[in-house]
Structure formats: C-alpha cells, structure tokens
Short mmCIF file of C-alpha atoms and ligand atoms in Angstrom, two decimals:
data_model
loop_
_atom_site.label_atom_id
_atom_site.label_comp_id
_atom_site.label_asym_id
_atom_site.label_seq_id
_atom_site.Cartn_x
_atom_site.Cartn_y
_atom_site.Cartn_z
CA MET H 82 -45.23 -9.45 6.33
CA ASP H 83 -44.45 -8.60 2.73
CA GLU H 84 -40.92 -9.63 1.72
CA TYR H 85 -40.09 -6.08 0.61
CA LEU H 86 -41.18 -4.67 3.97
CA LYS H 87 -39.06 -7.29 5.72
CA ALA H 88 -36.08 -6.32 3.57
CA ALA H 89 -36.72 -2.63 4.28
CA GLN H 90 -36.81 -3.35 7.99
CA ILE H 91 -33.43 -5.09 7.83
CA ILE H 92 -31.88 -2.22 5.85
CA LYS H 93 -33.26 0.38 8.26
CA THR H 94 -31.92 -1.36 11.37
CA SER H 95 -28.54 -2.39 9.89
CA LYS H 96 -25.60 -0.26 10.99
CA LYS H 97 -23.58 -1.19 7.93
CA THR H 98 -25.08 -2.23 4.62
CA ILE H 99 -23.20 -3.15 1.47
CA ALA H 100 -24.54 -3.81 -2.01
CA PHE H 101 -22.89 -6.52 -4.09
CA THR H 102 -23.76 -6.25 -7.77
CA GLY H 103 -23.18 -8.18 -10.97
CA ALA H 104 -24.12 -8.23 -14.64
CA GLY H 105 -27.83 -8.54 -13.84
CA ILE H 106 -28.04 -4.94 -12.63
CA SER H 107 -26.70 -3.58 -15.92
CA VAL H 108 -28.70 -5.80 -18.30
CA GLU H 109 -31.58 -3.32 -18.22
CA SER H 110 -29.16 -0.58 -19.26
CA GLY H 111 -28.54 -2.60 -22.41
CA ILE H 112 -25.22 -4.13 -21.47
CA PRO H 113 -25.05 -7.70 -22.76
CA THR H 114 -23.91 -10.43 -20.41
CA PHE H 115 -20.93 -12.62 -21.20
CA ARG H 116 -22.51 -15.97 -20.57
CA GLY H 117 -25.70 -17.56 -21.81
CA VAL H 118 -27.15 -18.10 -25.28
CA ASP H 119 -27.18 -14.41 -26.21
CA GLY H 120 -24.08 -13.60 -24.22
CA LEU H 121 -20.98 -12.01 -25.72
CA TRP H 122 -19.12 -15.30 -25.64
CA SER H 123 -21.57 -16.75 -28.15
CA LYS H 124 -20.22 -14.17 -30.63
CA TYR H 125 -16.67 -13.55 -29.50
CA ASP H 126 -13.82 -15.83 -28.57
CA PRO H 127 -13.06 -15.37 -24.84
CA LYS H 128 -9.34 -15.67 -25.61
CA ILE H 129 -9.29 -11.96 -26.60
CA LEU H 130 -9.44 -11.30 -22.85
CA ASP H 131 -6.84 -13.91 -21.96
CA ILE H 132 -3.84 -11.96 -20.74
CA ASP H 133 -1.26 -14.15 -22.53
CA TYR H 134 -3.13 -14.05 -25.83
CA PHE H 135 -3.64 -10.30 -25.45
CA LEU H 136 0.05 -9.63 -24.88
CA GLN H 137 1.00 -11.73 -27.91
CA ASN H 138 -1.81 -10.46 -30.17
CA PRO H 139 -2.60 -6.94 -28.96
CA LYS H 140 -3.96 -5.67 -32.27
CA LYS H 141 -6.29 -8.62 -32.86
CA SER H 142 -7.54 -8.52 -29.29
CA TRP H 143 -7.99 -4.77 -29.31
CA GLU H 144 -10.12 -4.81 -32.47
CA LYS H 145 -12.72 -6.94 -30.66
CA ILE H 146 -12.24 -5.21 -27.29
CA LYS H 147 -12.95 -1.85 -28.93
CA GLU H 148 -16.15 -3.22 -30.49
CA ILE H 149 -17.43 -4.73 -27.27
CA PHE H 150 -16.34 -2.27 -24.61
CA TYR H 151 -15.77 1.08 -26.27
CA ASP H 152 -17.92 1.51 -29.39
CA TYR H 153 -21.04 0.19 -27.73
CA MET H 154 -20.84 0.36 -23.98
CA GLN H 155 -19.81 3.99 -23.84
CA ASN H 156 -23.35 5.00 -24.81
CA VAL H 157 -25.23 3.12 -22.12
CA LYS H 158 -26.80 4.90 -19.16
CA PRO H 159 -27.49 3.87 -15.57
CA ASN H 160 -30.96 2.53 -14.81
CA PHE H 161 -33.31 2.82 -11.83
CA ALA H 162 -31.47 0.17 -9.83
CA HIS H 163 -28.17 2.08 -10.09
CA PHE H 164 -29.91 5.32 -9.08
CA PHE H 165 -31.62 3.54 -6.20
CA LEU H 166 -28.28 2.45 -4.73
CA ALA H 167 -26.85 5.96 -5.12
CA LYS H 168 -29.89 7.31 -3.30
CA LEU H 169 -29.55 4.76 -0.50
CA GLU H 170 -25.97 5.89 0.03
CA LYS H 171 -27.04 9.52 0.13
CA GLU H 172 -29.71 8.64 2.71
CA LYS H 173 -27.01 6.91 4.80
CA LEU H 174 -28.73 3.56 4.35
CA LEU H 175 -25.85 2.12 2.33
CA ASP H 176 -22.12 2.25 3.02
CA ALA H 177 -20.59 0.92 -0.19
CA VAL H 178 -21.17 -0.88 -3.45
CA ILE H 179 -18.93 -3.77 -4.38
CA THR H 180 -19.44 -4.41 -8.07
CA GLN H 181 -18.17 -7.06 -10.45
CA ASN H 182 -19.15 -4.82 -13.35
CA ILE H 183 -16.63 -2.76 -15.27
CA ASP H 184 -19.15 -0.37 -16.83
CA ASN H 185 -18.85 2.61 -14.43
CA LEU H 186 -22.65 2.86 -14.19
CA HIS H 187 -22.76 3.02 -10.39
CA GLN H 188 -20.52 6.08 -10.42
CA GLU H 189 -22.52 7.64 -13.24
CA ALA H 190 -25.65 7.20 -11.14
CA GLY H 191 -23.97 9.05 -8.28
CA SER H 192 -22.62 6.32 -6.00
CA LYS H 193 -19.48 7.57 -4.25
CA ASN H 194 -18.07 4.56 -2.45
CA VAL H 195 -17.72 1.97 -5.23
CA ILE H 196 -15.28 -0.91 -5.14
CA GLU H 197 -14.63 -2.29 -8.60
CA PHE H 198 -13.75 -5.88 -7.92
CA HIS H 199 -12.78 -6.55 -11.53
CA GLY H 200 -11.46 -3.08 -12.35
CA THR H 201 -12.97 -0.73 -14.92
CA ALA H 202 -13.20 -0.23 -18.66
CA LYS H 203 -13.26 3.51 -17.99
CA LYS H 204 -9.49 3.51 -17.64
CA LEU H 205 -6.58 2.12 -19.62
CA ILE H 206 -3.32 1.05 -18.04
CA CYS H 207 0.14 0.97 -19.60
CA MET H 208 1.66 -2.51 -19.46
CA ASN H 209 5.13 -0.95 -19.32
CA CYS H 210 5.01 2.02 -16.91
CA TYR H 211 1.59 1.28 -15.28
CA LYS H 212 0.35 4.82 -15.74
CA THR H 213 -3.43 4.93 -16.14
CA TYR H 214 -5.49 7.05 -18.51
CA GLU H 215 -9.17 7.88 -18.88
CA SER H 216 -10.22 5.69 -21.80
CA ASP H 217 -11.98 8.55 -23.58
CA SER H 218 -8.75 10.57 -23.56
CA ILE H 219 -7.03 7.95 -25.72
CA ASP H 220 -7.52 7.74 -29.47
CA LEU H 221 -8.69 4.24 -30.43
CA THR H 222 -8.58 4.69 -34.19
CA GLU H 223 -5.07 3.22 -34.37
CA LEU H 224 -4.89 -0.13 -32.63
CA PRO H 225 -3.44 -1.17 -30.32
CA PRO H 226 -3.36 2.12 -28.39
CA ILE H 227 -0.01 3.00 -26.90
CA CYS H 228 1.08 4.94 -23.82
CA PRO H 229 1.67 8.63 -24.69
CA LYS H 230 4.46 8.69 -22.11
CA CYS H 231 6.54 5.58 -22.81
CA LEU H 232 4.95 4.01 -25.93
CA GLY H 233 4.09 0.86 -23.99
CA LEU H 234 0.98 -1.19 -24.80
CA LEU H 235 -2.25 0.06 -23.21
CA LYS H 236 -4.73 -2.43 -21.80
CA PRO H 237 -8.23 -1.83 -20.39
CA ASN H 238 -7.85 -1.56 -16.63
CA PHE H 239 -10.11 -4.48 -15.85
CA VAL H 240 -9.16 -8.00 -14.91
CA PHE H 241 -8.37 -10.30 -17.84
CA PHE H 242 -8.47 -14.07 -17.62
CA LYS H 243 -5.50 -15.37 -15.60
CA GLU H 244 -4.96 -11.98 -13.95
CA PRO H 245 -5.32 -11.56 -10.19
CA ILE H 246 -8.01 -9.43 -8.55
CA PRO H 247 -6.60 -5.94 -7.79
CA LYS H 248 -5.18 -6.18 -4.27
CA LYS H 249 -6.82 -3.06 -2.89
CA ALA H 250 -10.27 -4.00 -4.21
CA LEU H 251 -9.93 -7.50 -2.80
CA GLU H 252 -8.85 -6.26 0.63
CA SER H 253 -11.58 -3.61 0.84
CA SER H 254 -14.23 -6.11 -0.25
CA LEU H 255 -13.18 -8.66 2.35
CA GLU H 256 -13.09 -6.01 5.05
CA LEU H 257 -16.58 -4.77 4.16
CA ALA H 258 -17.98 -8.29 3.90
CA GLN H 259 -16.62 -9.18 7.32
CA ASN H 260 -18.04 -6.10 8.99
CA CYS H 261 -21.42 -5.46 7.42
CA GLU H 262 -24.74 -6.32 9.03
CA CYS H 263 -26.63 -6.52 5.76
CA MET H 264 -25.62 -7.31 2.20
CA ILE H 265 -27.93 -6.63 -0.74
CA VAL H 266 -26.97 -8.97 -3.58
CA ILE H 267 -28.24 -7.73 -6.95
CA GLY H 268 -28.02 -9.37 -10.35
CA THR H 269 -25.36 -11.94 -9.64
CA THR H 270 -25.77 -15.67 -9.33
CA GLY H 271 -22.49 -16.44 -7.64
CA GLU H 272 -20.70 -18.31 -10.39
CA ILE H 273 -17.52 -16.30 -10.76
CA MET H 274 -14.75 -16.96 -8.26
CA PRO H 275 -13.46 -15.42 -6.12
CA ALA H 276 -16.10 -12.64 -6.26
CA SER H 277 -18.83 -15.18 -5.52
CA GLU H 278 -17.34 -15.73 -2.06
CA ILE H 279 -18.03 -12.16 -0.90
CA PRO H 280 -21.69 -12.69 0.15
CA LYS H 281 -20.76 -15.99 1.79
CA ILE H 282 -18.14 -14.23 3.91
CA ALA H 283 -20.72 -11.62 4.91
CA LYS H 284 -23.14 -14.37 5.92
CA LEU H 285 -20.47 -16.24 7.91
CA ASN H 286 -19.87 -13.03 9.84
CA GLY H 287 -23.51 -12.65 10.73
CA ALA H 288 -24.86 -10.39 7.99
CA LYS H 289 -28.40 -10.71 6.69
CA ILE H 290 -28.48 -11.39 2.95
CA ILE H 291 -31.12 -9.76 0.76
CA GLU H 292 -31.02 -11.18 -2.76
CA ILE H 293 -32.50 -9.60 -5.89
CA ASN H 294 -32.37 -11.86 -8.92
CA ILE H 295 -34.73 -12.91 -11.72
CA GLU H 296 -33.94 -16.59 -11.19
CA LYS H 297 -32.88 -18.53 -8.15
CA SER H 298 -29.11 -18.61 -7.76
CA ASN H 299 -26.38 -20.46 -5.90
CA TYR H 300 -27.15 -18.16 -2.97
CA THR H 301 -30.94 -18.52 -2.77
CA HIS H 302 -31.16 -21.72 -0.76
CA THR H 303 -27.81 -21.47 0.97
CA ILE H 304 -27.24 -18.01 2.43
CA THR H 305 -30.15 -15.78 1.36
CA ASP H 306 -32.47 -14.52 4.10
CA ILE H 307 -34.87 -12.56 1.88
CA PHE H 308 -35.22 -13.44 -1.80
CA LEU H 309 -36.81 -10.72 -3.92
CA GLN H 310 -37.36 -12.49 -7.21
CA ASN H 311 -37.59 -9.77 -9.80
CA ARG H 312 -35.73 -7.66 -12.32
CA ALA H 313 -33.31 -5.26 -10.64
CA THR H 314 -35.26 -2.13 -11.61
CA ILE H 315 -38.64 -3.48 -10.49
CA ALA H 316 -37.31 -4.82 -7.20
CA SER H 317 -35.56 -1.49 -6.59
CA LYS H 318 -38.83 0.38 -7.07
CA GLU H 319 -40.65 -1.93 -4.68
CA LEU H 320 -37.88 -1.69 -2.13
CA LYS H 321 -37.75 2.07 -2.43
CA ASN H 322 -41.48 2.23 -1.70
CA ALA H 323 -41.10 -0.12 1.23
CA LEU H 324 -38.35 2.13 2.61
CA ARG H 325 -40.57 5.17 2.01
CA ILE H 326 -37.78 7.13 0.41
CA GLN H 327 -39.00 10.42 -0.99
CA ASN H 328 -38.56 11.48 -4.58
CA GLU H 329 -36.25 14.30 -5.45
CA ASN H 330 -37.59 16.63 -8.10
CA SER H 331 -34.10 17.47 -9.23
CA ASN H 332 -33.40 13.94 -10.38
CA SER H 333 -35.77 12.99 -13.15
CA ASN H 334 -34.15 9.61 -13.59
CA PHE H 335 -35.31 8.53 -10.17
CA LYS H 336 -39.09 8.33 -10.07
ZN1 ZN X 56 3.71 3.84 -20.27
#
C-alpha cells in the first residue's frame, strides 16, 4: 500500500493524534531557520538570545531581536501544512499541536489546541512584574521596550538560551505524548533538547510515528513507522488526499 494511504489509515483509526512541529513547517512561509548555512546564526550572534547577555545588554540585543522577529516575521502567513493541521483538528482527526516554533502560524491557520513548547514571539513579558503584552500593542521604536505598568524590561515571551521550558507547556506535552496513539512529526529533525524527546516518549508509550521531513532525521531509523519524505506542504496535500478530506469553499487558502 502507498505510504500516504498507510499514514491515513493510522490517523483514521487513532483515538488520539498529536502533531509535533518544528522549523521545517514554517520554512515555506518564508521564516528562516536558525541553523544551517543560510540560517539566522550565520548572520547574527546567538548570544543576543542568551538570557544573561540579554539582561546585561537589553538595547543591543533588542536591536537585533526586532530585526529578526518583529520587522520581518510579522508579515509572514501560514502555509498549506498549517492549514492542513487546523483542518484535521476541525475534523476531529487531531487533538493538539505541540510546536517548537514561536511564529504563531498554527493559530493564524485556525488551530485551537496549540502548545508552544518554546513560547511565542507574539507576546512580550515584563522581567519585573511578569505581566504579558501582545507584541503589536507595544511600540518598538524606542529600544529596549519597557513595561507600561512598572517600567521593567520587556522580553519576547519565548525561551532564551539558558532558560527553562515553560512548566505548563512541558507538562501538557509530556501528558499528550504519553497518551496519544499517533504522533505526526513535521519539519523537525530532533536535534533540540528537550523538545526532541517528545516523539520518543510517544513511541515508548505505544504511539505510531508518522514523520514528514525533506531529509532523514534522528527519528527516521529509530522510532518512525511511516516516513513521508517531502516538503511539509506537498506531504500535507498528499496526506489530505489520502484522508479524502473535502475542500471548503470558504477557505481559499486550503485547496
Ligand atoms: Zn512590569
């Protein structure tokens, strides 16, 4: 049987399916990856996202952070793969998305149950009073931005180097991984700890692993049951056909 049909069969019979996504799902939306030859770290010094450096040099860090995460990424849009996952949830074929991305594209595509393992760029958090703000409600012309309430330093509400994973996101992810029957891994090669452990935990608890990646990953020969080697958007289209999900005329982004 065709690998996509096999994957569709697993998704249809699974009582609880979780998607686990990484940078690879957002590449086709135009979001650059951090690693690799063309990655952001070839142009920027990773220390701008080191929590100690950030706290000591907030203005310097923020100038680069604004360039990378706010001037550019605010204009990107979800792609077919994001819409596909939102549609799966609506069709009750998917229970949640655990994402390592901070770009908010799953929510923009319509996914409701999204666990942001590394937090989100969509919000800023005050390092003094811990109040959070929508990032687009804060003026970034004067850097660093400060808390309107207490004048404390604002930081993007995603995980910086040396910061722990948000407790609630970690607990929810572990719970979902332990209890799902199928995990669809998309656009992540399993190199970033501890996020990379999530699919392994699912596998250990008996879940079937469907992997969508362009290249083979750390998962492919260890825990993956079905490997769909393709770009996220192409694989999503194939999988959608295999699942025989109908188009909705109202959503022109999802054809
Ligand atoms: Zn504050």
